[in-house]
Amino acid sequence: YLFHPGCDECGKYFVQAGDLKTHQLIHSGVKPYSCYLCGKSFTQAGNLKTHQLIHSGVKPYSCELCGKSFTLAQNLKKHQLIHSGVKPYSCDLCGTSFTRAEHLKTHQLIHSGVKPYSCELCGKSFVLAQYLKRHQLIHSGVKPHSCDLCGKSFTRAGDLKKHQVIHIGFKAYNCDLCGKSFTQAEGLKKHQVIHIGFKAYNCDLCGKSFTQAQSLKKHQLIHSGVKPYSCELCGKSFTQAQSLKKHQLIHSGVKPYSCDLCGKSFTRAGDLKKHQLIHSGVKPYSCDLCGKSFTLAGHLKTHQLIHIGFKAYNCDLCGKSFTLAVHLKTHQLIHIGFKAYSCELCGKSFTQAGHLKTHQLIHSGVKAYSCDLCGNGVKAYSCDLCGKSFTLSEGLKRHQVIHSGVKPYSCDLCGKSFTQAGHLKTHQVIHSGVKPYSCKLCGKSFAQNSDLQKHLVTHSGIKAYSCDFCGKRFSDKQYRNIHLRIHTGIDVSCCDQCGKLFATDAQLQRHMFSHSEERPYKCDLCEKTFKSPHQLNKHQQIHTRK
């Protein structure tokens, strides 16, 4: 062939001079042929004619294997390569293969890192101009493609087609390893990476790994602290638009997904599926350290943080640490004093919805567990060892730790052990010496508000709790129960010196000072000495009153 001089811009050669001229229009940017229906412009008249076939809706070329139709024969040929499985165009850098040469060229731009097309609104860059145009539809807010079945709208026709497969319910792509099905091939590919276990994308800040680059980008927004998507109703912000949409369902109150077994409703199908695992009783995820089982892998991961002892989320106001961010947020409401959940009947407010629901049972008169014969409230969970009953299974579990004798929480200062972490924290306040709760009547101070409330009853003179054996009355139920031990002989402490019985070890220890002649406790103000710290404290109140 006799080639004419090449293109000055790109060096491409042509057999005919006319072809060279037509080609050079691409570089000039001139597109003289416009579509009167949509306004799209082309460099050649032939390209315009081909384009106009789209508007006609005529697709005479159909694929015999899948039935898909095309306006041009060449598009059908390109499509048929997908079914053949032949991918003759391979990338020299990563080995990825493609059915068409233009797809390979587009792919190679990824390796070059060049993204010449930038969005003027958000600065995001793209490899191809068509990708930029597609992206700009997001900013315009125009979603011309709507689903006839549910009304959901999309910016692209391709996204609508993908969505419509959900309604059909057909999932043609199955995972050979676990059997999970997907509506799209790309969904299957993303899923299969999980089985490989390879996570190529790592976060530089926390080291967390991801199977997909997109997942890493979403994760990095957490570290940036940027939450561009805000709820207009409550002001809560989110890093992703998807998270905002899920949140907004809460305000709508719509819960279309109901459990057939218990009737509980959910805003999302995924939440219903998770809930249904509870009824199945299947807990496939077990903790290697303590054997506790969970229905979800996420719950196991959260639980394992307890064993690690890692609490990454700290309260700036009081220094308290938490394993989860959601627990920190709930805690911070205490400092703010914000109580969003109010009772319509009495006006009492709560920081959490769960606390409000529990409170509302008081007004309703409903007892979570009622006797069918008399209607009185019953406690469904009973301890096999002592018969004590509880309304919730959690209460029974906490109680049973007492019988086991296991006290895993120890005080670093005095060595005293406790069955629950909360009890240890309450105890540690004693060592701090801080007593912020004072009685306005006598000036006595307490480390906890509950102790102050018990003390205030003593000033009222009301002693509502009486001993069935001797008639002695008490202002506090706990003191009455301790006193009963003397009559029953259960859990009592006996003095080796005189044989006197005491309801608690603390009472016995206080009594033992009476048998000793030593007076080691000295008053700093008057140098008077005492046998016990209790006597010294009582004496020092005389000085404070002066």
Coordinates of C-alpha atoms in Angstrom, one line a residue:
Y1 CA 0.0 0.0 0.0
L2 CA 1.1 3.6 -0.7
F3 CA 0.7 5.5 2.5
H4 CA 0.1 9.2 2.6
P5 CA 2.0 11.4 5.1
G6 CA 1.1 10.6 8.7
C7 CA -0.9 12.7 11.3
D8 CA 1.3 15.4 12.7
E9 CA -0.4 15.0 16.2
C10 CA -0.1 11.3 16.7
G11 CA 1.9 9.9 13.8
K12 CA -0.9 7.6 12.5
Y13 CA -0.7 6.7 8.8
F14 CA -3.6 6.3 6.3
V15 CA -3.9 4.8 2.8
Q16 CA -6.2 7.6 1.6
A17 CA -5.8 11.3 2.0
G18 CA -9.5 11.7 2.9
D19 CA -9.1 9.3 5.8
L20 CA -6.3 11.4 7.1
K21 CA -8.4 14.6 7.0
T22 CA -11.3 12.8 8.7
H23 CA -8.9 11.6 11.4
Q24 CA -7.4 15.0 12.0
L25 CA -10.9 16.3 13.0
I26 CA -10.5 14.3 16.2
H27 CA -7.5 16.4 17.3
S28 CA -9.1 19.7 16.2
G29 CA -12.1 19.0 18.5
V30 CA -14.5 20.1 15.8
K31 CA -17.7 18.0 15.7
P32 CA -19.9 19.4 12.8
Y33 CA -22.5 16.7 12.9
S34 CA -25.1 17.0 15.7
C35 CA -28.0 14.8 16.6
Y36 CA -31.3 16.8 16.5
L37 CA -32.8 14.5 19.2
C38 CA -30.2 14.7 22.0
G39 CA -27.7 17.3 20.8
K40 CA -24.7 14.9 20.8
S41 CA -22.0 15.9 18.2
F42 CA -19.7 13.8 16.0
T43 CA -16.7 14.4 13.8
Q44 CA -18.1 12.2 11.0
A45 CA -21.6 11.9 9.3
G46 CA -21.4 8.1 9.5
N47 CA -20.9 8.1 13.3
L48 CA -24.0 10.3 13.6
K49 CA -26.1 7.8 11.5
T50 CA -24.9 5.0 13.7
H51 CA -25.8 7.0 16.8
Q52 CA -29.3 7.8 15.6
L53 CA -30.2 4.1 15.5
I54 CA -30.2 4.2 19.3
H55 CA -33.1 6.7 19.2
S56 CA -35.0 4.5 16.7
G57 CA -35.0 1.6 19.3
V58 CA -34.5 -0.9 16.5
K59 CA -32.0 -3.7 17.4
P60 CA -32.0 -6.2 14.6
Y61 CA -29.0 -8.2 15.7
S62 CA -29.7 -10.7 18.5
C63 CA -27.4 -13.0 20.4
E64 CA -28.5 -16.7 20.0
L65 CA -27.0 -17.6 23.4
C66 CA -28.5 -15.0 25.7
G67 CA -31.0 -13.1 23.6
K68 CA -29.4 -9.7 24.0
S69 CA -30.0 -7.3 21.0
F70 CA -27.8 -4.8 19.3
T71 CA -28.3 -1.9 16.8
L72 CA -25.1 -2.8 14.9
A73 CA -23.7 -6.2 13.7
Q74 CA -20.2 -5.2 14.9
N75 CA -21.5 -4.7 18.5
L76 CA -23.1 -8.2 18.4
K77 CA -19.7 -9.7 17.3
K78 CA -17.9 -7.9 20.2
H79 CA -20.6 -9.2 22.6
Q80 CA -20.3 -12.8 21.4
L81 CA -16.6 -12.9 22.5
I82 CA -17.9 -12.8 26.1
H83 CA -19.6 -16.2 25.6
S84 CA -16.6 -17.7 23.8
G85 CA -14.5 -17.0 26.9
V86 CA -11.6 -15.9 24.6
K87 CA -9.7 -12.9 25.9
P88 CA -6.8 -12.3 23.4
Y89 CA -5.7 -9.0 24.7
S90 CA -3.5 -9.2 27.8
C91 CA -1.9 -6.6 30.0
D92 CA 2.0 -6.9 30.1
L93 CA 2.1 -5.4 33.6
C94 CA -0.5 -7.4 35.6
G95 CA -1.7 -10.2 33.2
T96 CA -5.3 -9.2 33.1
S97 CA -7.0 -10.2 29.9
F98 CA -9.7 -8.6 27.8
T99 CA -12.0 -9.5 24.9
R100 CA -11.4 -6.2 23.1
A101 CA -8.3 -4.1 22.4
E102 CA -10.0 -0.9 23.5
H103 CA -10.7 -2.4 26.9
L104 CA -7.0 -3.2 27.3
K105 CA -6.0 0.4 26.4
T106 CA -8.5 1.8 28.9
H107 CA -7.1 -0.6 31.6
Q108 CA -3.5 0.3 30.8
L109 CA -4.2 3.9 31.8
I110 CA -4.7 2.7 35.4
H111 CA -1.0 1.6 35.5
S112 CA 0.1 4.9 34.0
G113 CA -1.6 6.8 36.8
V114 CA -2.6 9.5 34.4
K115 CA -6.1 10.9 35.0
P116 CA -6.5 13.9 32.7
Y117 CA -10.2 14.5 33.2
S118 CA -11.1 16.4 36.4
C119 CA -14.4 17.3 37.9
E120 CA -14.6 21.1 38.4
L121 CA -17.1 20.6 41.4
C122 CA -15.2 18.1 43.6
G123 CA -11.8 17.7 41.9
K124 CA -12.1 14.0 41.4
S125 CA -10.0 12.8 38.3
F126 CA -10.8 10.2 35.7
V127 CA -8.9 8.2 33.1
L128 CA -11.6 8.7 30.4
A129 CA -13.8 11.7 29.4
Q130 CA -16.9 9.4 29.5
Y131 CA -16.2 8.4 33.1
L132 CA -16.1 12.1 34.0
K133 CA -19.5 12.7 32.2
R134 CA -21.0 9.8 34.1
H135 CA -19.7 11.1 37.4
Q136 CA -21.0 14.7 36.7
L137 CA -24.6 13.3 36.7
I138 CA -24.2 12.7 40.5
H139 CA -23.7 16.5 41.1
S140 CA -26.6 17.4 38.7
G141 CA -28.9 15.2 40.8
V142 CA -30.6 14.0 37.6
K143 CA -31.7 10.4 37.6
P144 CA -33.6 9.8 34.4
H145 CA -33.8 6.0 34.7
S146 CA -36.5 4.8 37.0
C147 CA -37.5 1.2 38.0
D148 CA -41.1 0.4 37.1
L149 CA -41.5 -1.9 40.1
C150 CA -40.3 0.1 43.0
G151 CA -39.7 3.6 41.6
K152 CA -36.0 3.8 42.5
S153 CA -34.1 6.1 40.2
F154 CA -30.6 5.9 38.7
T155 CA -28.3 8.2 36.8
R156 CA -27.3 5.4 34.4
A157 CA -29.3 2.9 32.4
G158 CA -26.7 0.2 33.3
D159 CA -27.3 0.7 37.0
L160 CA -31.1 0.4 36.5
K161 CA -30.6 -2.9 34.6
K162 CA -28.4 -4.2 37.5
H163 CA -31.0 -3.2 40.0
Q164 CA -33.9 -4.8 38.1
V165 CA -32.2 -8.2 38.5
I166 CA -33.0 -8.0 42.3
H167 CA -36.7 -8.0 41.6
I168 CA -36.4 -11.0 39.3
G169 CA -34.7 -12.9 42.2
F170 CA -32.4 -14.8 39.7
K171 CA -28.9 -15.2 40.9
A172 CA -26.9 -16.8 38.1
Y173 CA -23.4 -16.5 39.6
N174 CA -22.6 -19.1 42.4
C175 CA -19.6 -19.4 44.6
D176 CA -18.1 -22.9 44.3
L177 CA -16.7 -22.7 47.8
C178 CA -19.7 -21.7 49.9
G179 CA -22.6 -21.8 47.5
K180 CA -23.6 -18.2 47.9
S181 CA -25.3 -16.7 44.9
F182 CA -25.1 -13.3 43.2
T183 CA -27.0 -11.5 40.5
Q184 CA -23.9 -10.1 38.9
A185 CA -20.5 -11.6 38.0
E186 CA -18.7 -8.6 39.7
G187 CA -20.5 -9.4 42.9
L188 CA -19.2 -13.0 42.8
K189 CA -15.6 -11.8 42.1
K190 CA -15.6 -9.4 45.1
H191 CA -17.0 -12.2 47.3
Q192 CA -14.4 -14.8 46.2
V193 CA -11.6 -12.6 47.5
I194 CA -12.9 -13.3 51.0
H195 CA -12.1 -17.0 50.6
I196 CA -8.6 -16.3 49.3
G197 CA -7.9 -14.3 52.4
F198 CA -5.7 -11.9 50.6
K199 CA -6.1 -8.3 51.6
A200 CA -3.9 -6.1 49.4
Y201 CA -5.1 -2.7 50.6
N202 CA -3.7 -1.6 53.9
C203 CA -4.6 1.5 56.0
D204 CA -1.4 3.6 56.8
L205 CA -2.9 4.9 60.0
C206 CA -4.2 1.8 61.8
G207 CA -2.9 -1.1 59.7
K208 CA -6.4 -2.5 58.9
S209 CA -6.5 -4.5 55.6
F210 CA -9.1 -4.7 52.9
T211 CA -9.8 -6.9 49.9
Q212 CA -10.9 -3.9 47.8
A213 CA -9.4 -0.4 47.2
Q214 CA -12.9 1.1 47.5
S215 CA -13.4 -0.4 51.0
L216 CA -10.0 1.1 52.1
K217 CA -11.1 4.6 50.8
K218 CA -14.4 4.3 52.8
H219 CA -12.5 3.3 55.9
Q220 CA -10.0 6.2 55.6
L221 CA -12.9 8.6 55.9
I222 CA -13.2 7.5 59.6
H223 CA -9.7 8.7 60.3
S224 CA -10.2 12.0 58.4
G225 CA -13.2 12.8 60.7
V226 CA -15.0 14.3 57.7
K227 CA -18.7 13.5 57.7
P228 CA -20.2 15.3 54.7
Y229 CA -23.7 13.7 54.9
S230 CA -26.0 15.1 57.5
C231 CA -29.5 14.2 58.6
E232 CA -31.8 17.1 58.2
L233 CA -34.1 15.8 61.0
C234 CA -31.6 15.1 63.9
G235 CA -28.3 16.6 62.6
K236 CA -26.4 13.3 62.8
S237 CA -23.5 13.1 60.3
F238 CA -22.1 10.2 58.3
T239 CA -19.0 9.5 56.2
Q240 CA -21.1 7.8 53.5
A241 CA -24.3 8.7 51.7
Q242 CA -25.4 5.1 52.0
S243 CA -25.1 5.2 55.8
L244 CA -27.3 8.4 55.8
K245 CA -30.0 6.7 53.8
K246 CA -30.1 3.7 56.2
H247 CA -30.3 6.1 59.2
Q248 CA -33.2 8.1 57.6
L249 CA -35.3 4.9 57.7
I250 CA -35.4 5.2 61.5
H251 CA -37.1 8.6 61.3
S252 CA -39.6 7.3 58.7
G253 CA -40.8 4.7 61.1
V254 CA -41.3 2.3 58.3
K255 CA -40.3 -1.3 59.1
P256 CA -41.4 -3.4 56.2
Y257 CA -39.5 -6.6 57.2
S258 CA -41.2 -8.7 59.8
C259 CA -40.2 -11.9 61.6
D260 CA -42.7 -14.7 61.0
L261 CA -41.8 -16.2 64.4
C262 CA -42.1 -13.3 66.8
G263 CA -43.5 -10.5 64.7
K264 CA -40.6 -8.1 65.4
S265 CA -40.2 -5.6 62.5
F266 CA -37.1 -4.1 60.9
T267 CA -36.2 -1.3 58.6
R268 CA -33.8 -3.4 56.6
A269 CA -33.8 -7.0 55.2
G270 CA -30.3 -7.6 56.5
D271 CA -31.3 -6.8 60.1
L272 CA -34.2 -9.2 59.8
K273 CA -31.8 -12.0 58.6
K274 CA -29.5 -11.3 61.5
H275 CA -32.4 -11.4 63.9
Q276 CA -33.7 -14.8 62.5
L277 CA -30.5 -16.4 63.6
I278 CA -31.5 -16.0 67.2
H279 CA -34.6 -18.2 66.6
S280 CA -32.5 -20.8 64.8
G281 CA -30.3 -21.2 67.9
V282 CA -27.3 -21.6 65.7
K283 CA -24.2 -19.9 67.1
P284 CA -21.3 -20.9 64.8
Y285 CA -18.8 -18.4 66.1
S286 CA -17.0 -19.4 69.3
C287 CA -14.4 -17.7 71.4
D288 CA -11.2 -19.7 71.8
L289 CA -10.5 -18.2 75.2
C290 CA -13.8 -18.7 77.1
G291 CA -15.9 -20.8 74.8
K292 CA -18.8 -18.3 74.5
S293 CA -20.7 -18.6 71.2
F294 CA -22.2 -16.0 68.9
T295 CA -24.6 -15.9 66.0
L296 CA -22.6 -13.3 64.1
A297 CA -18.8 -13.0 63.4
G298 CA -19.0 -9.3 64.3
H299 CA -20.3 -10.0 67.7
L300 CA -17.4 -12.5 68.3
K301 CA -14.9 -9.8 67.3
T302 CA -16.5 -7.3 69.7
H303 CA -16.4 -9.9 72.5
Q304 CA -12.7 -10.7 71.9
L305 CA -11.8 -7.1 72.6
I306 CA -12.8 -7.8 76.3
H307 CA -10.1 -10.5 76.6
I308 CA -7.5 -8.3 74.9
G309 CA -8.3 -5.5 77.3
F310 CA -7.9 -2.9 74.5
K311 CA -10.1 0.1 74.9
A312 CA -9.3 2.5 72.1
Y313 CA -12.1 5.0 72.8
N314 CA -11.6 7.4 75.8
C315 CA -13.9 10.0 77.3
D316 CA -12.2 13.4 77.3
L317 CA -14.2 14.5 80.4
C318 CA -13.7 11.6 82.8
G319 CA -11.1 9.4 81.2
K320 CA -13.3 6.3 81.1
S321 CA -12.4 3.9 78.3
F322 CA -14.5 1.8 76.0
T323 CA -13.9 -1.0 73.5
L324 CA -16.5 0.4 71.0
A325 CA -17.1 3.9 69.7
V326 CA -20.9 3.5 70.1
H327 CA -20.4 2.8 73.8
L328 CA -18.4 5.9 74.2
K329 CA -21.1 8.0 72.5
T330 CA -23.8 6.5 74.8
H331 CA -21.6 7.3 77.8
Q332 CA -20.9 10.9 76.7
L333 CA -24.7 11.6 76.8
I334 CA -24.4 11.4 80.6
H335 CA -22.0 14.4 80.7
I336 CA -24.0 16.4 78.3
G337 CA -27.1 15.8 80.3
F338 CA -29.0 15.2 77.0
K339 CA -31.9 12.8 77.5
A340 CA -33.6 12.5 74.1
Y341 CA -36.2 9.8 75.1
S342 CA -39.0 11.2 77.3
C343 CA -42.0 9.4 78.8
E344 CA -45.3 10.9 77.6
L345 CA -47.1 10.0 80.8
C346 CA -44.8 11.3 83.5
G347 CA -42.2 13.4 81.6
K348 CA -39.2 11.4 82.9
S349 CA -36.3 11.5 80.4
F350 CA -33.7 8.9 79.5
T351 CA -30.4 8.8 77.5
Q352 CA -31.3 5.5 75.8
A353 CA -34.5 4.2 74.1
G354 CA -34.1 0.9 75.9
H355 CA -34.2 2.5 79.3
L356 CA -37.4 4.4 78.3
K357 CA -39.1 1.1 77.2
T358 CA -38.2 -0.5 80.5
H359 CA -39.6 2.5 82.4
Q360 CA -42.9 2.5 80.4
L361 CA -43.7 -1.0 81.7
I362 CA -44.4 0.7 85.1
H363 CA -47.2 2.8 83.7
S364 CA -48.7 0.1 81.5
G365 CA -49.0 -2.3 84.4
V366 CA -47.6 -5.0 82.1
K367 CA -45.4 -7.5 83.8
A368 CA -43.0 -9.0 81.4
Y369 CA -43.7 -12.5 82.8
S370 CA -47.2 -13.0 84.2
C371 CA -48.9 -16.0 85.9
D372 CA -51.7 -17.3 83.7
L373 CA -53.8 -18.1 86.8
C374 CA -53.6 -15.0 89.0
G375 CA -52.1 -12.4 86.7
N376 CA -49.3 -11.5 89.1
G377 CA -45.9 -10.8 87.8
V378 CA -43.4 -13.7 87.9
K379 CA -39.7 -13.9 87.4
A380 CA -39.1 -16.5 84.7
Y381 CA -35.4 -17.2 85.4
S382 CA -34.6 -19.1 88.7
C383 CA -31.3 -20.1 90.2
D384 CA -31.1 -23.9 90.7
L385 CA -28.8 -23.5 93.7
C386 CA -30.7 -20.9 95.9
G387 CA -34.0 -20.4 94.2
K388 CA -33.6 -16.7 93.6
S389 CA -35.6 -15.5 90.6
F390 CA -34.9 -12.9 87.9
T391 CA -37.0 -11.2 85.2
L392 CA -34.1 -11.3 82.7
S393 CA -31.7 -14.1 81.8
E394 CA -28.8 -11.6 82.1
G395 CA -29.6 -11.1 85.8
L396 CA -29.6 -14.8 86.4
K397 CA -26.2 -15.2 84.7
R398 CA -24.7 -12.4 86.8
H399 CA -26.1 -13.9 90.0
Q400 CA -24.8 -17.4 89.2
V401 CA -21.2 -16.1 89.3
I402 CA -21.6 -15.6 93.0
H403 CA -22.1 -19.4 93.5
S404 CA -19.2 -20.3 91.3
G405 CA -16.9 -18.4 93.7
V406 CA -15.0 -16.8 90.8
K407 CA -14.1 -13.2 91.4
P408 CA -12.0 -12.2 88.4
Y409 CA -11.9 -8.4 89.2
S410 CA -9.3 -7.5 91.9
C411 CA -8.5 -4.2 93.5
D412 CA -4.8 -3.2 93.0
L413 CA -4.7 -1.3 96.3
C414 CA -6.2 -3.8 98.8
G415 CA -6.5 -7.1 96.9
K416 CA -10.3 -7.4 97.5
S417 CA -12.0 -9.3 94.6
F418 CA -15.3 -8.9 93.0
T419 CA -17.6 -10.9 90.6
Q420 CA -18.3 -7.9 88.4
A421 CA -16.2 -5.1 87.0
G422 CA -18.9 -2.6 88.1
H423 CA -18.6 -3.6 91.7
L424 CA -14.8 -3.2 91.6
K425 CA -15.2 0.4 90.2
T426 CA -17.7 1.2 93.0
H427 CA -15.2 -0.2 95.6
Q428 CA -12.2 1.8 94.2
V429 CA -14.0 5.1 94.9
I430 CA -13.5 4.3 98.7
H431 CA -9.7 4.4 98.2
S432 CA -9.9 7.7 96.3
G433 CA -11.3 9.3 99.4
V434 CA -13.7 11.4 97.2
K435 CA -17.2 11.7 98.7
P436 CA -19.1 14.2 96.6
Y437 CA -22.6 13.4 98.0
S438 CA -23.3 15.2 101.3
C439 CA -26.3 15.1 103.6
K440 CA -27.8 18.6 104.0
L441 CA -29.2 17.6 107.4
C442 CA -26.1 16.3 109.2
G443 CA -23.2 17.0 106.8
K444 CA -22.2 13.3 106.4
S445 CA -20.6 12.6 103.0
F446 CA -20.8 9.6 100.8
A447 CA -18.9 8.2 97.8
Q448 CA -22.1 7.2 96.0
N449 CA -25.5 8.8 95.5
S450 CA -27.2 5.5 96.3
D451 CA -25.5 5.5 99.8
L452 CA -26.7 9.0 100.4
Q453 CA -30.3 8.1 99.5
K454 CA -30.2 5.2 102.0
H455 CA -28.8 7.5 104.7
L456 CA -31.6 10.1 104.1
V457 CA -34.2 7.4 105.1
T458 CA -32.6 7.3 108.6
H459 CA -33.5 11.0 109.1
S460 CA -37.1 10.4 108.1
G461 CA -37.5 7.9 111.0
I462 CA -39.3 5.5 108.7
K463 CA -38.4 1.9 109.3
A464 CA -40.4 0.0 106.8
Y465 CA -38.6 -3.4 107.0
S466 CA -39.2 -5.6 110.0
C467 CA -37.6 -8.9 111.2
D468 CA -40.2 -11.7 111.2
F469 CA -38.3 -13.4 114.1
C470 CA -37.8 -10.6 116.6
G471 CA -39.7 -7.7 115.3
K472 CA -36.7 -5.4 115.0
R473 CA -37.3 -2.7 112.3
F474 CA -34.9 -1.3 109.7
S475 CA -34.9 1.6 107.3
D476 CA -33.1 -0.4 104.6
K477 CA -34.1 -3.8 103.2
Q478 CA -30.5 -4.8 102.8
Y479 CA -29.8 -4.2 106.6
R480 CA -32.9 -6.2 107.5
N481 CA -31.7 -9.1 105.3
I482 CA -28.2 -9.0 106.9
H483 CA -29.8 -9.1 110.3
L484 CA -31.9 -12.2 109.4
R485 CA -28.7 -14.2 109.1
I486 CA -28.4 -14.2 112.9
H487 CA -31.7 -15.9 113.2
T488 CA -31.3 -18.4 110.3
G489 CA -27.6 -19.2 111.1
I490 CA -26.8 -18.9 107.3
D491 CA -23.6 -17.1 106.3
V492 CA -23.0 -15.8 109.9
S493 CA -19.7 -14.9 111.4
C494 CA -18.8 -16.1 114.9
C495 CA -16.4 -14.4 117.4
D496 CA -13.7 -16.9 118.6
Q497 CA -13.3 -15.0 121.9
C498 CA -16.9 -14.7 123.2
G499 CA -19.0 -16.7 120.7
K500 CA -21.1 -13.7 119.6
L501 CA -22.7 -14.0 116.2
F502 CA -22.5 -11.3 113.5
A503 CA -24.3 -11.0 110.2
T504 CA -21.2 -9.8 108.2
D505 CA -17.4 -10.1 108.3
A506 CA -17.2 -6.3 108.7
Q507 CA -19.3 -6.4 111.8
L508 CA -17.1 -9.2 113.3
Q509 CA -13.9 -7.3 112.5
R510 CA -15.3 -4.2 114.2
H511 CA -16.3 -6.3 117.2
M512 CA -12.8 -7.8 117.5
F513 CA -11.3 -4.4 118.4
S514 CA -13.3 -4.6 121.7
H515 CA -11.2 -7.7 122.8
S516 CA -7.9 -5.9 122.1
E517 CA -6.3 -3.4 124.6
E518 CA -4.4 -1.6 121.9
R519 CA -5.5 1.8 120.8
P520 CA -3.6 2.5 117.6
Y521 CA -5.9 5.1 116.1
K522 CA -5.0 8.6 117.2
C523 CA -6.9 11.9 116.6
D524 CA -4.6 14.6 115.0
L525 CA -6.5 17.4 116.7
C526 CA -6.6 16.3 120.4
E527 CA -4.3 13.2 120.4
K528 CA -7.0 11.0 121.9
T529 CA -6.6 7.3 121.0
F530 CA -9.1 4.7 119.9
K531 CA -9.3 0.9 119.4
S532 CA -10.9 1.1 115.9
P533 CA -11.0 3.4 112.9
H534 CA -14.8 3.5 113.3
Q535 CA -14.5 5.0 116.8
L536 CA -12.0 7.5 115.6
N537 CA -14.3 8.7 112.7
K538 CA -17.2 9.0 115.2
H539 CA -15.0 11.1 117.5
Q540 CA -13.7 13.4 114.8
Q541 CA -17.3 14.5 114.0
I542 CA -17.2 16.3 117.4
H543 CA -14.3 18.5 116.1
T544 CA -16.1 19.3 112.8
R545 CA -19.2 20.4 114.5
K546 CA -17.3 23.0 116.6

